[in-house]
PDB file of C-alpha atoms in Angstrom:
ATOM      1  CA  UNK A   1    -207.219-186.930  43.436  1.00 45.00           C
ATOM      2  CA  UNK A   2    -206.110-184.025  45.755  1.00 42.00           C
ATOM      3  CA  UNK A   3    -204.345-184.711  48.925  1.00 47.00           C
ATOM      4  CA  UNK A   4    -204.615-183.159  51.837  1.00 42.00           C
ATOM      5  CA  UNK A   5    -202.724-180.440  51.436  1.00 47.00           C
ATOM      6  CA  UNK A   6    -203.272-179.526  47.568  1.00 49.00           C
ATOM      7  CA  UNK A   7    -207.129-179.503  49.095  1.00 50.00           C
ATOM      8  CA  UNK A   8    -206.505-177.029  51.962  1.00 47.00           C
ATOM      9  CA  UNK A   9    -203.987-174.672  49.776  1.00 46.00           C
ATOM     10  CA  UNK A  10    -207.213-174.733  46.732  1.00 44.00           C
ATOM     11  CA  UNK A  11    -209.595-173.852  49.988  1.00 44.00           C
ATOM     12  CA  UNK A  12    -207.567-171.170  51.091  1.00 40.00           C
ATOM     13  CA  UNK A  13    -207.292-169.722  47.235  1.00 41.00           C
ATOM     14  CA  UNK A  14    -210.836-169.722  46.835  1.00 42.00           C
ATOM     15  CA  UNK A  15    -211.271-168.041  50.323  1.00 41.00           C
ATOM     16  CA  UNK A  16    -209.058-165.120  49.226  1.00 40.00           C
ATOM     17  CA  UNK A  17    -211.770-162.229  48.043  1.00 45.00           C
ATOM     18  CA  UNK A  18    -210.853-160.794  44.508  1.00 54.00           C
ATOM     19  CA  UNK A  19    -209.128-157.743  44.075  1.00 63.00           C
ATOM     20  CA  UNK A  20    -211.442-154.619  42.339  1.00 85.00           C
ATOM     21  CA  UNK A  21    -209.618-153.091  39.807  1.00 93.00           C
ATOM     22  CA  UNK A  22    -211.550-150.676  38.254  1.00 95.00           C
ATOM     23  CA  UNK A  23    -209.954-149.342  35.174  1.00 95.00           C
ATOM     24  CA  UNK A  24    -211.353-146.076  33.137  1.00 96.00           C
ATOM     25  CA  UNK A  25    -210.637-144.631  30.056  1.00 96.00           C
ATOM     26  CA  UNK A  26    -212.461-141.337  28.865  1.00 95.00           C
ATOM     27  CA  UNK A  27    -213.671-139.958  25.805  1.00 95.00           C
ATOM     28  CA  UNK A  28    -213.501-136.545  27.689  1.00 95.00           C
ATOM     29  CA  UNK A  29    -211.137-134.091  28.426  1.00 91.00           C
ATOM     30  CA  UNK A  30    -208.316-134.713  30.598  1.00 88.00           C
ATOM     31  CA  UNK A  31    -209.854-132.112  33.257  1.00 86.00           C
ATOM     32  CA  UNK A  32    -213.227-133.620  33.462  1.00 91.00           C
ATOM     33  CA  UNK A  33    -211.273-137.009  33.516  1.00 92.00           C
ATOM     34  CA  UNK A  34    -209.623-135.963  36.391  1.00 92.00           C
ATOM     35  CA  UNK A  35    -212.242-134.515  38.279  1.00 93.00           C
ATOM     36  CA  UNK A  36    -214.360-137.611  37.861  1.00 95.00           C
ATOM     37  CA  UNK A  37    -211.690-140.199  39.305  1.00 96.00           C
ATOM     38  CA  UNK A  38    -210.665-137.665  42.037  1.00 95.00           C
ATOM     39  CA  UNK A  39    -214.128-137.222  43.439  1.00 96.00           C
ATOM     40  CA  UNK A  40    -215.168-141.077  42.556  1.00 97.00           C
ATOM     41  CA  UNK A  41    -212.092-142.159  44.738  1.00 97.00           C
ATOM     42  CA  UNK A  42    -212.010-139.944  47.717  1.00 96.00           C
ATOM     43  CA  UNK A  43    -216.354-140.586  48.069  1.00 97.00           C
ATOM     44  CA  UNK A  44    -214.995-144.769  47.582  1.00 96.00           C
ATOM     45  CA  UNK A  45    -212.419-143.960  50.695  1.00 96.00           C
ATOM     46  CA  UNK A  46    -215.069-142.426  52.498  1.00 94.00           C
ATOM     47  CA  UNK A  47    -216.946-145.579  52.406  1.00 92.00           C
ATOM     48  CA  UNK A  48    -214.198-147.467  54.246  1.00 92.00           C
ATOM     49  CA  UNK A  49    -212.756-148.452  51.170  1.00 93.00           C
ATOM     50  CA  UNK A  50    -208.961-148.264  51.464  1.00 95.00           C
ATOM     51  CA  UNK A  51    -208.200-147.106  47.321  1.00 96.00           C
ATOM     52  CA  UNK A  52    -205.286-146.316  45.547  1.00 97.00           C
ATOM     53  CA  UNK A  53    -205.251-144.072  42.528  1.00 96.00           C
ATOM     54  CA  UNK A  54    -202.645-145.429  39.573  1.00 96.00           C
ATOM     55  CA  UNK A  55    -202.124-143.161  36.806  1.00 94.00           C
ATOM     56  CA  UNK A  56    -201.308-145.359  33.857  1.00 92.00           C
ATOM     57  CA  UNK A  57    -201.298-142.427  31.527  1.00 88.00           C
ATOM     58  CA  UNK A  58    -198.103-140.429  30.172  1.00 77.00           C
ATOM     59  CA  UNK A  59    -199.181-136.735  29.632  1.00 73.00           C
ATOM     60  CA  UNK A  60    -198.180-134.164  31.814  1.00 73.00           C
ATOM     61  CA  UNK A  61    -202.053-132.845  32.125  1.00 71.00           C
ATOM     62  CA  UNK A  62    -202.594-136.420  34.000  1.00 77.00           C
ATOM     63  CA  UNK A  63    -204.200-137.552  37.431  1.00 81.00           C
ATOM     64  CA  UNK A  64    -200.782-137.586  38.971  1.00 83.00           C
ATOM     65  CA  UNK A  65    -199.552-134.311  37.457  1.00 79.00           C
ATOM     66  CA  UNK A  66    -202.861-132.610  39.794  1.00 80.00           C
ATOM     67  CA  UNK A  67    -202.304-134.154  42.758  1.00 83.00           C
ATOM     68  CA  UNK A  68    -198.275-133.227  42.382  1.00 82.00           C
ATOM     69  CA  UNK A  69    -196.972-136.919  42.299  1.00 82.00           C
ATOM     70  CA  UNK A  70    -193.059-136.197  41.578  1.00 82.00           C
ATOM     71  CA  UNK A  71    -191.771-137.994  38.370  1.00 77.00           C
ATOM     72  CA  UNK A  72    -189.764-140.184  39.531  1.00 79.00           C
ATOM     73  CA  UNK A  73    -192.365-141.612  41.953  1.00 86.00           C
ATOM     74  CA  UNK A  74    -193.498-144.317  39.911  1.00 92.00           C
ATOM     75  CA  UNK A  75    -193.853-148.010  39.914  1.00 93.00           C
ATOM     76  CA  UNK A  76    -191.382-148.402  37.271  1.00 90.00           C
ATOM     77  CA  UNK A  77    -188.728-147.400  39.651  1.00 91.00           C
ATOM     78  CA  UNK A  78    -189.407-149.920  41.911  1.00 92.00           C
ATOM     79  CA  UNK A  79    -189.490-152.462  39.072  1.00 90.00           C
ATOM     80  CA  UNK A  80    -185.760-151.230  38.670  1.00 87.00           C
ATOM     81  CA  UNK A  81    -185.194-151.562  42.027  1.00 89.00           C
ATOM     82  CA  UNK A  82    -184.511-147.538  42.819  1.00 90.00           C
ATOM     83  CA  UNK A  83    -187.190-147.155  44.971  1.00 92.00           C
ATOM     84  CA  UNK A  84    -189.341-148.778  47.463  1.00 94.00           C
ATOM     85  CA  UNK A  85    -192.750-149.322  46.682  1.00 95.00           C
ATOM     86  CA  UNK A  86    -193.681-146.995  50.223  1.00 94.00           C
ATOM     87  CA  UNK A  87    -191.639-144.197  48.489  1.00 94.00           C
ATOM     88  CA  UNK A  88    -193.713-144.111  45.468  1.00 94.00           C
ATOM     89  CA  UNK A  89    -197.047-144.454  46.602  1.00 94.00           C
ATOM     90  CA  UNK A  90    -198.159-140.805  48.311  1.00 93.00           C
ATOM     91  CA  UNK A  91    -201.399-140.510  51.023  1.00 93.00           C
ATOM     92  CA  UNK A  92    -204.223-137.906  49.835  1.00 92.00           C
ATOM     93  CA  UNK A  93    -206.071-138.273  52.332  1.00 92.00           C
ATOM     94  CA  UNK A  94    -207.079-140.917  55.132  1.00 93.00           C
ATOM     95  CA  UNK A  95    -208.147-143.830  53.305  1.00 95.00           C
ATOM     96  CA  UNK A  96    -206.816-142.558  49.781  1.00 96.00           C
ATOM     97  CA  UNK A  97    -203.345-142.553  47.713  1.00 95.00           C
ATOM     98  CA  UNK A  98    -202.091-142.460  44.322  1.00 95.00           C
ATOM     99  CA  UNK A  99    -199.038-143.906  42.249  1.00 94.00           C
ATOM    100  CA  UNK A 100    -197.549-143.885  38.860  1.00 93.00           C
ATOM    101  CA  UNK A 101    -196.862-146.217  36.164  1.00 92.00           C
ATOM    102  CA  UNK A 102    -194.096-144.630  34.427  1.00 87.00           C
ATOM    103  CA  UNK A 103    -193.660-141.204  33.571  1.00 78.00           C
ATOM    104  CA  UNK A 104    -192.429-142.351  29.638  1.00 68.00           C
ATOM    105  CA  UNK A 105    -192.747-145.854  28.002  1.00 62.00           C
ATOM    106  CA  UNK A 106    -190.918-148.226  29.990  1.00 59.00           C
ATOM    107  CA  UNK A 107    -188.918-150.146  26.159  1.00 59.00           C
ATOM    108  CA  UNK A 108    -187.578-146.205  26.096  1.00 54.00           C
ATOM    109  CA  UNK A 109    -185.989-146.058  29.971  1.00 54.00           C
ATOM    110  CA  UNK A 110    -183.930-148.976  28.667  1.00 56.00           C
ATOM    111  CA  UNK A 111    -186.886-151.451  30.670  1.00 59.00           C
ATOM    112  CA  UNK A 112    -186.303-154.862  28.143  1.00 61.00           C
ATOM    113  CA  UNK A 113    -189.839-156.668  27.272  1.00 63.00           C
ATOM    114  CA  UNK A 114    -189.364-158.853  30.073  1.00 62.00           C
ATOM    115  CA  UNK A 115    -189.660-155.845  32.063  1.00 63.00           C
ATOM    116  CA  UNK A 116    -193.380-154.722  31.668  1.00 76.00           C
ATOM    117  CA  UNK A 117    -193.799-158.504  33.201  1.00 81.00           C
ATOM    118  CA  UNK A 118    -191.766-157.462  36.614  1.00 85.00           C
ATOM    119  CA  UNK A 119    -193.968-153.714  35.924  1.00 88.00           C
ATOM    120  CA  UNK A 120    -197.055-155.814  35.973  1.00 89.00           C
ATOM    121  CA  UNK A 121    -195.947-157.752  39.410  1.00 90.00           C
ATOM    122  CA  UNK A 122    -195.039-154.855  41.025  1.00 93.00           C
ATOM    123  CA  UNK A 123    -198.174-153.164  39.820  1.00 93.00           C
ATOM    124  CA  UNK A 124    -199.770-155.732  41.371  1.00 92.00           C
ATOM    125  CA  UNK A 125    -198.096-156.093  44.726  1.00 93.00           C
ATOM    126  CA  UNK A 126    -199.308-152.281  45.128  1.00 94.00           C
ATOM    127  CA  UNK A 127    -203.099-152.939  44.216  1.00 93.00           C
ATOM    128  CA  UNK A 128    -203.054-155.930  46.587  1.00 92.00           C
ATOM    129  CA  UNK A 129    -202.388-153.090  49.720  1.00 91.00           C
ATOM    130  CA  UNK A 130    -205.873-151.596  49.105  1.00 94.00           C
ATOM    131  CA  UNK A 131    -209.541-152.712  49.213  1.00 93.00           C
ATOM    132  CA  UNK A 132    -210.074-151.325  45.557  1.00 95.00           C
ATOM    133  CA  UNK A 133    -207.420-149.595  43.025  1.00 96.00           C
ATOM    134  CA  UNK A 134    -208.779-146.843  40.356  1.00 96.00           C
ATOM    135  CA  UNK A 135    -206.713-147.239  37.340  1.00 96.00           C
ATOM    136  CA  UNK A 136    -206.644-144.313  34.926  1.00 94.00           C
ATOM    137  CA  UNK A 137    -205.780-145.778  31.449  1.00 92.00           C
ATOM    138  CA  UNK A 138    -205.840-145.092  27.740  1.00 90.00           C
ATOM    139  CA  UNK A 139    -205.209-147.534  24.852  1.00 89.00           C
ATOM    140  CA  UNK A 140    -201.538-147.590  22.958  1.00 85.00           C
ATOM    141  CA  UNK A 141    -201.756-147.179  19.675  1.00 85.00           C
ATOM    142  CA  UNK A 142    -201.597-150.852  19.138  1.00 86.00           C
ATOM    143  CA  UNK A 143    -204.970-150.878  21.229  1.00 87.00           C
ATOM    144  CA  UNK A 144    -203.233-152.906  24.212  1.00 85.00           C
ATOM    145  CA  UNK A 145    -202.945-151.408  27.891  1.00 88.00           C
ATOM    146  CA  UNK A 146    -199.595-150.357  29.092  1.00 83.00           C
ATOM    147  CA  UNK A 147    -199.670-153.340  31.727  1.00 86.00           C
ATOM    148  CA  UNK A 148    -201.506-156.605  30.783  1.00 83.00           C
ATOM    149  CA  UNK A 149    -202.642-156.571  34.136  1.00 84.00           C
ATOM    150  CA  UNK A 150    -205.466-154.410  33.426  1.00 88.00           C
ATOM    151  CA  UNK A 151    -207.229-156.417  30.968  1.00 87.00           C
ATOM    152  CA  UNK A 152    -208.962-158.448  33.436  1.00 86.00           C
ATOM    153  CA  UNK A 153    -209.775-155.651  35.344  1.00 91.00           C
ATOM    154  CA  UNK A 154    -212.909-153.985  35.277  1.00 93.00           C
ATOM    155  CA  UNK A 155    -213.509-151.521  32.282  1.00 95.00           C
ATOM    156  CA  UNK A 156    -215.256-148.279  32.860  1.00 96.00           C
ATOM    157  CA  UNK A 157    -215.810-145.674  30.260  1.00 97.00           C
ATOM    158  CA  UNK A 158    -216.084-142.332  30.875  1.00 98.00           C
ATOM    159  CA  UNK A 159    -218.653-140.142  28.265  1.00 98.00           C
ATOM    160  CA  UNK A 160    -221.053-136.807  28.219  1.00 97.00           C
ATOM    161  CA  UNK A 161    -224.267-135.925  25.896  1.00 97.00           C
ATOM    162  CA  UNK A 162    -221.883-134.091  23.643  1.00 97.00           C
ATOM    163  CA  UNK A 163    -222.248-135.912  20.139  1.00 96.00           C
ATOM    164  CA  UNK A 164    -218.502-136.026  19.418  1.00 96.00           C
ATOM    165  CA  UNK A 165    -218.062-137.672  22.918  1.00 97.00           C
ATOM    166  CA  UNK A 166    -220.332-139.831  22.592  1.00 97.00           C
ATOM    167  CA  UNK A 167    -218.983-141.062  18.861  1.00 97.00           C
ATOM    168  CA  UNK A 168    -215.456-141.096  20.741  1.00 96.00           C
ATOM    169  CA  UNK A 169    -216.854-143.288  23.305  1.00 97.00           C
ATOM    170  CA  UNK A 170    -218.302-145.812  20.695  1.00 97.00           C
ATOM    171  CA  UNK A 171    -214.847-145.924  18.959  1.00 96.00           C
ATOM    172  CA  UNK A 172    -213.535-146.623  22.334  1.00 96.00           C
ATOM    173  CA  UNK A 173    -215.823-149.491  22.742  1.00 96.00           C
ATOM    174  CA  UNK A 174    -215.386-150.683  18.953  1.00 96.00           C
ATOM    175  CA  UNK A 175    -211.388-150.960  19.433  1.00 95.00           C
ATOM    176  CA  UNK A 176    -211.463-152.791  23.248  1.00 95.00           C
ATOM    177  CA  UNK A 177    -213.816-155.365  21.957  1.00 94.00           C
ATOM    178  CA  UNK A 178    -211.920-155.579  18.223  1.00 93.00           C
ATOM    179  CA  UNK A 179    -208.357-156.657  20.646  1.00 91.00           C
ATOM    180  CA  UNK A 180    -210.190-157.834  23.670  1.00 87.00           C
ATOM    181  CA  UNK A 181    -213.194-160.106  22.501  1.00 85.00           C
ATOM    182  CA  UNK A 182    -216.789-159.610  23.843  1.00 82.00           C
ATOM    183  CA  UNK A 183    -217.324-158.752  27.348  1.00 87.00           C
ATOM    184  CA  UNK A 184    -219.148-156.242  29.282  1.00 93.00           C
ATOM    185  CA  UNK A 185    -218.206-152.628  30.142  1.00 95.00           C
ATOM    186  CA  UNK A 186    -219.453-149.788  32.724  1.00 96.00           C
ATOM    187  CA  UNK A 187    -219.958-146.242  31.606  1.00 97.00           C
ATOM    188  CA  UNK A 188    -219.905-143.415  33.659  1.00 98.00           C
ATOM    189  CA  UNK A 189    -222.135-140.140  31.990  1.00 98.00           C
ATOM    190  CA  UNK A 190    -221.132-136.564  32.743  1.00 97.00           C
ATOM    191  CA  UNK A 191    -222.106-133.558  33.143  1.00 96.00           C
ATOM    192  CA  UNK A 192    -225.547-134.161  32.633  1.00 96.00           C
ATOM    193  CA  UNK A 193    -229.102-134.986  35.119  1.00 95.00           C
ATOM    194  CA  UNK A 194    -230.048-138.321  35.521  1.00 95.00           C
ATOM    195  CA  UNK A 195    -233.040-138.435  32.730  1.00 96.00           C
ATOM    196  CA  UNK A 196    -230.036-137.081  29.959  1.00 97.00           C
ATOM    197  CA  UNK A 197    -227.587-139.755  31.287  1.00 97.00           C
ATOM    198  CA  UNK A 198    -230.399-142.475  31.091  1.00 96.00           C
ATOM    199  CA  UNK A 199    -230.718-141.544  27.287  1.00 97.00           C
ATOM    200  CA  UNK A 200    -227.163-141.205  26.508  1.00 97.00           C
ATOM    201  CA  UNK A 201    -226.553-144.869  27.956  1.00 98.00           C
ATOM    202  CA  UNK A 202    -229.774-146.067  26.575  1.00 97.00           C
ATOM    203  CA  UNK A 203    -228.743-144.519  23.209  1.00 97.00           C
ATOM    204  CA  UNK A 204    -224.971-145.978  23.260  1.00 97.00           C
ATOM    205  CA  UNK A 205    -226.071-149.273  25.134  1.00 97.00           C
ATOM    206  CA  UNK A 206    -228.287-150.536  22.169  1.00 97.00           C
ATOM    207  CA  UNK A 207    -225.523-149.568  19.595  1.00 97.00           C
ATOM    208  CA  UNK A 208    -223.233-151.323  21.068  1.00 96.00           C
ATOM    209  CA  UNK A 209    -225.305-154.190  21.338  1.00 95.00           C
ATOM    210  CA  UNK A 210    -227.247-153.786  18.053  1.00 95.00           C
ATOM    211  CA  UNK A 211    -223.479-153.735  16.131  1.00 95.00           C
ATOM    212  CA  UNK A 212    -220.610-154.794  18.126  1.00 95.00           C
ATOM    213  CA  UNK A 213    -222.696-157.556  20.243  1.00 94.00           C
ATOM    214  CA  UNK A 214    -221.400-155.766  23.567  1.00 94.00           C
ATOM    215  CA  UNK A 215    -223.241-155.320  26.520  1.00 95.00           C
ATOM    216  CA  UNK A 216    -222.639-152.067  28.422  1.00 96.00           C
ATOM    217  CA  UNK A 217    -223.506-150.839  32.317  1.00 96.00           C
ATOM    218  CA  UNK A 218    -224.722-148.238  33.815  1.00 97.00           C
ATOM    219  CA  UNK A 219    -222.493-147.427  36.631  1.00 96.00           C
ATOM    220  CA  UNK A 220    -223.645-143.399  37.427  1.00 96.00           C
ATOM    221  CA  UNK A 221    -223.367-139.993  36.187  1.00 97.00           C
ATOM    222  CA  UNK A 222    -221.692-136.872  37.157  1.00 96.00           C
ATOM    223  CA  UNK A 223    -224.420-133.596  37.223  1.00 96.00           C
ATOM    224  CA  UNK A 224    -222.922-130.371  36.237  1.00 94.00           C
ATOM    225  CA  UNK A 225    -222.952-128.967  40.020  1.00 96.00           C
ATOM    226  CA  UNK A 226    -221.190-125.653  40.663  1.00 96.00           C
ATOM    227  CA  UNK A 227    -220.038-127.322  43.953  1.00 97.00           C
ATOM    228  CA  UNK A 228    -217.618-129.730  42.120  1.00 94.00           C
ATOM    229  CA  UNK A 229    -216.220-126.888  40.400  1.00 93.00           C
ATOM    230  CA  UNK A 230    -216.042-124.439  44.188  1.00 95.00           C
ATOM    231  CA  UNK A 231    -214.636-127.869  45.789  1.00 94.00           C
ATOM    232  CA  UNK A 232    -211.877-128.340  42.638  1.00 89.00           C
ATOM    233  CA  UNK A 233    -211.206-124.272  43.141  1.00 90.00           C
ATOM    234  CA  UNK A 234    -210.355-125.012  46.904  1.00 91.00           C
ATOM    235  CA  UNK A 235    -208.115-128.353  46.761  1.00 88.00           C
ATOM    236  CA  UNK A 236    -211.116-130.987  47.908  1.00 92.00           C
ATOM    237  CA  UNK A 237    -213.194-133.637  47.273  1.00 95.00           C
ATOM    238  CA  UNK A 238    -216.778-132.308  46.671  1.00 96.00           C
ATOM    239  CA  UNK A 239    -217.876-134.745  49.277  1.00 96.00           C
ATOM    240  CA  UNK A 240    -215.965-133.296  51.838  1.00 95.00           C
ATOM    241  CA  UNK A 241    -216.329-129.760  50.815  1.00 96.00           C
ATOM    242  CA  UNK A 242    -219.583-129.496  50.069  1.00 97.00           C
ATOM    243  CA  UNK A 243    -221.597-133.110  51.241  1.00 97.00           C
ATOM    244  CA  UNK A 244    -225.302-132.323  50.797  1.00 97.00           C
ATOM    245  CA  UNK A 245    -224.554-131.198  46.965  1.00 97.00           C
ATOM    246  CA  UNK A 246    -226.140-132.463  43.794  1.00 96.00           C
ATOM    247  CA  UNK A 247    -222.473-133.727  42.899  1.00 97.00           C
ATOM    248  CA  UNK A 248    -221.880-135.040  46.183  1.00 97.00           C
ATOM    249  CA  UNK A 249    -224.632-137.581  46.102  1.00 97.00           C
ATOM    250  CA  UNK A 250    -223.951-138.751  42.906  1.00 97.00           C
ATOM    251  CA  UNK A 251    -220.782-139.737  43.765  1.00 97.00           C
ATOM    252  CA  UNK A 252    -221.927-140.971  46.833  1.00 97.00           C
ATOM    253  CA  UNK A 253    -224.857-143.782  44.890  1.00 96.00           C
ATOM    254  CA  UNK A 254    -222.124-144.449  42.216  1.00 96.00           C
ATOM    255  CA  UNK A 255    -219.817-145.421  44.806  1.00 95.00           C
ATOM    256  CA  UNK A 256    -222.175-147.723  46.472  1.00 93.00           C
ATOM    257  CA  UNK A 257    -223.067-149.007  43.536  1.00 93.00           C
ATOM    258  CA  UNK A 258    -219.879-150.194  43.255  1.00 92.00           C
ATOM    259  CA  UNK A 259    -218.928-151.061  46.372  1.00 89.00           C
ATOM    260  CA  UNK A 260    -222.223-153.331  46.496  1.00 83.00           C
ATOM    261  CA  UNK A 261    -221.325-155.253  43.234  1.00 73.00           C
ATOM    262  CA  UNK A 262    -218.293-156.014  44.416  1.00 55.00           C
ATOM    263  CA  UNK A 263    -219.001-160.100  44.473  1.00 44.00           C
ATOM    264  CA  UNK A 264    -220.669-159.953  41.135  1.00 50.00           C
ATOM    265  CA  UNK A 265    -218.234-157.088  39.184  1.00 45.00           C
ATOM    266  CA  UNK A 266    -220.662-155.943  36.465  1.00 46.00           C
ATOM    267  CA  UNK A 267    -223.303-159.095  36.458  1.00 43.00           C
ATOM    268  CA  UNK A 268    -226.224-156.780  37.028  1.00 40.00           C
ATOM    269  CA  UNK A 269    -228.225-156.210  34.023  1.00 42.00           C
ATOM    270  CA  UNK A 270    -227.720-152.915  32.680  1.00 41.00           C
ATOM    271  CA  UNK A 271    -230.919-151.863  31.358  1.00 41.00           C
ATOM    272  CA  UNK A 272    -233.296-153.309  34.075  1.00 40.00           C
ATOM    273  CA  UNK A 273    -231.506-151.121  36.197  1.00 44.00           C
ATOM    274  CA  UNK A 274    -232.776-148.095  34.421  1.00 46.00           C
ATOM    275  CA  UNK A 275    -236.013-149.421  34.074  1.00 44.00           C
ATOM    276  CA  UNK A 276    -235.595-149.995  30.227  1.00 42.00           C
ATOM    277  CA  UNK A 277    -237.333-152.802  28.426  1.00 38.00           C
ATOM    278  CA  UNK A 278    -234.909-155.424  26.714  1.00 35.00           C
ATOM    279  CA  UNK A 279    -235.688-155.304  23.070  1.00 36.00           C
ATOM    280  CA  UNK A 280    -233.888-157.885  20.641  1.00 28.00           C
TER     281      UNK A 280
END
């Protein structure tokens, strides 16, 4: 039986809301990767959602590399104890700032095994200073994440109507619930209206469940909107540059999408919410 104390200590646990940790991988290119998070986060901020950007990625074309994160401003250096965790976090904007992983593998800076443990703490005493943290991720080629913290995050994949996207995306799916086990993942369509991205997820949604026994979400979609590409031209968020756009609101109802989940994660059932019969 508790006591008194191991009672209030459980009460104050459960009292404590849940971190979001929204983690997306892509089966596009790194541009239209980068786009997508960067306009996805800042329209999140301008909800009143404190959110920090982490690039978990190691290519030079990554989130951090466009928004001109220095190298050495990573986690991993404060896992080494060579920087403080203020030095390698940087503002965007009000409301929005991004870090870094590492800018190589940690086992080839000399970081021992144990090491990606002390990563994962320190990755997670730098998601726990915002309301919600946008990973950007990719699978190793053993199919695990760089930190193990992100496998209890929440999963978002990123995919257009382009065939060989879409067949990348499935892979994607295929290989995260081969390692992971079934569960249930978001996906984000761009570059297309919202009747195209209805089909695409409609279309990838019953494969996955038809072969793989996965259930998949519909979390938005990303119209092809010359605004996103004048706002990307001038430095800004395509909410702030150009708010009444076709781009703009998108980001805007994927956002509070989101943001309204946010007791439930992804408990929402996918294909009532796009008016689609269940079929078995």
């Amino acid at each position: 039986m508790l006591n008194f104390d191991q009672a209030e200590g459980l009460r104050r646990m459960l009292e404590i809301p849940k971190l979001r940790v929204l983690t997306f991988l892509s089966a596009l290119p790194d541009s239209e990767r980068n786009g997508m998070l960067i306009n996805l986060s800042a329209t999140l901020a301008s909800r009143g959602k404190n959110t920090l950007m982490v690039d978990a990625k190691l290519t030079n074309s990554s989130l951090s590399s466009w928004l001109n994160l220095k190298s050495d401003q990573t986690l991993l250096e404060v896992a080494r104890q060579q920087r403080t965790m203020d030095a390698v976090i940087k503002e965007v904007s009000p409301g929005l700032s991004i870090t870094k992983v590492a800018h190589a593998l940690p086992s080839s800076l000399g970081l021992p095994k144990s090491g990606y443990r002390e990563l994962s703490k320190v990755f997670d005493l730098a998601a726990s200073r915002s309301d919600l943290v946008v990973v950007d991720c990719e699978l190793n080629a053993d199919d695990t994440f760089l930190l193990s913290s992100f496998e209890d995050s929440e999963l978002i994949i990123q995919v257009s109507a382009d065939p060989k996207a879409i067949t990348n995306a499935y892979a994607l799916i295929k290989r995260l619930n081969n390692r992971f086990g079934r569960r249930t993942y978001g996906v984000v369509v761009s570059g297309v209206d919202i009747e195209q991205a209805q089909k695409v997820f409609s279309n990838l949604s019953m494969t996955a469940r038809r072969y793989l026994a996965v259930e998949l979400n519909f979390v938005g979609h990303v119209p092809a909107d010359i605004h996103l590409v004048r706002a990307t031209e001038l430095g800004r968020a395509v909410i702030d540059a150009f708010p009444l756009s076709k781009a703009a609101n998108a980001f805007v109802r994927m956002a509070e999408k989101l943001v309204s989940t946010a007791s439930q994660g992804f408990r929402f059932d996918a294909m009532s919410q796009l008016g689609i019969p269940l079929e078995y």
